[in-house]
Amino acid sequence: MISLVTQSIPSYGEGFAIGSLSKRPNLWNGLAGCWKPSLGVTGTNTLRDISGHGNNGVLNGSMTLDDWIIGGNPKLPGYGLDLDGTDDYIGTTGTERIFESGIWTVSIHARRPTGISGYVNPADSTGTAAIGPFFTAGNRMQINTIGATEGTVILQSPVDSIPTGDSHIIYQMTPSGTSVSINGISQVMSVFSGTNNQKTFPANTFDNVAIGAIITVIDGRYYNGIMFDIRIYNRLLNAAEIMDIYQYPNAMFEFNHLSSFLPIPAPEGIQIFRRRMEGY
């Protein structure tokens, strides 16, 4: 029974990248990269990009099989990736430029880290220019625009804006501004340092992505916590989409026409288990 079910599960190229079949086809629009430990594992050192663009990530640092943590997030059953805050991160150079448009959204479901930690950081090919949010004392998030041509500014969310436990963080950037939402609620970002107009990088700057770290020649912050779902869009999400991803993060991976792929109902967890163990 299990064999019949799992054989009919579509591959990444044939299934998960077919947004038209999704219950949330709008959330496939503009999706430039998507990394989910429950769906994109290959062995213990590769995290596949399941957006269909091939921007696969390589696990760096001292990560082992024990870092694949099962359970713990009721909205995202399956596996999370436990990063140690010392040297663990996922690095991808991608087969397609993720931040080409100059307008983009990063969505992260993660457990609140311990200590100062990096989240997701795009950088240029030299690693000398980078922009990335990180968790700081006071349970808040800061966004640091290091090396931006418009100047350097650090924005921060209010104290205790990142609650205890699992959170959904969205930050959206354009050449003219930055916005942040935490658990579906828009945050009023204040200027921590710098005096510029909060502009970020222009298009065509980034070709590397560090998930779980801010790594440049002048800064190194590693995420200390569990990540469950990381997505990057080359467009801005609206308020309804942000709330939808927060409340129903797996809805876009559910299909309206399951009969063509899953003729026999699968016991809960079988798909995740097979993908985790066999890496397809």
Phi, psi and omega in degrees: 000312181296320181299317180297321181291310186291331179293335182268359177290130183291153174285175181298316181291329185265338187241292188295337179273359179268085184294335183294338179271351186287153172290345177230067183300332180296332182279356170268344180290125178076010180286113184263337179196143179211124182233117179232116180304332180285342186238344189239026184276136169231108185065220179241003185233006179228133175244110186287145171277114184263016175284343184098000183261353174078020178274065184289147182254149177251130180283128182244164179092215186253038183284139179228181179301330180294344180280352175270102187261128180265141176076186174104337178237108185297335179278341183226071180297151183117223188255148167238161181252119185267114180256142194271352180080001182253306180210004182282134170193165176252123181249136177220135172262341172075154172264346175229142182290121189281323188252034187296327190285338186081355175234119186205162181230135172246128179242129183225123166260120185206164173269137184306127185286170175254128180076184180288123188220149173272153177255267179230129191229113170278144181216161177280177188294337180271344182079005183266343177242128184208158175220133182193147176273154174211156182272134182234175175303148182090009177054048179229167178248139173242149174241124185248119177261086182275125174080010179295142183295336180277355183122182181244132178216143174246121176258150179220148176277168181297159176302138179062025177284340174259109186285169176295144176090212186276138182223159172244122182242131175235130169230134185239137184226142173227171176297352183239002180175173185226142174223150183225137172233138178234120184053044175081358183252124179294137182254142174272110183271131176255160179275117178280318177204160182094159185230013183279188185268023175067022177286156179243196186288150175284178179294160173066022178268320190267138169220005174232153176223132173248116178265118180094016180196156164246110186236110174220180180287347182241001182206143176213106179231126183248142183287134179242089183168193184249133175250136183247332188198124179230127179225147175230128177248148175262034175210171175271140173270146177274174186298323180293320179293321179298314179294324180295315179295324178295313185279324185227069187295338181264358186299325182289346179261008174259145188245146179284335185241059183295336185299333181284343181246324186235079183293337180241128180303133180264140173302146182303132176096346184295315182299314180298318182296315180296318181293322180295315186281325186256345172069033179248000000 
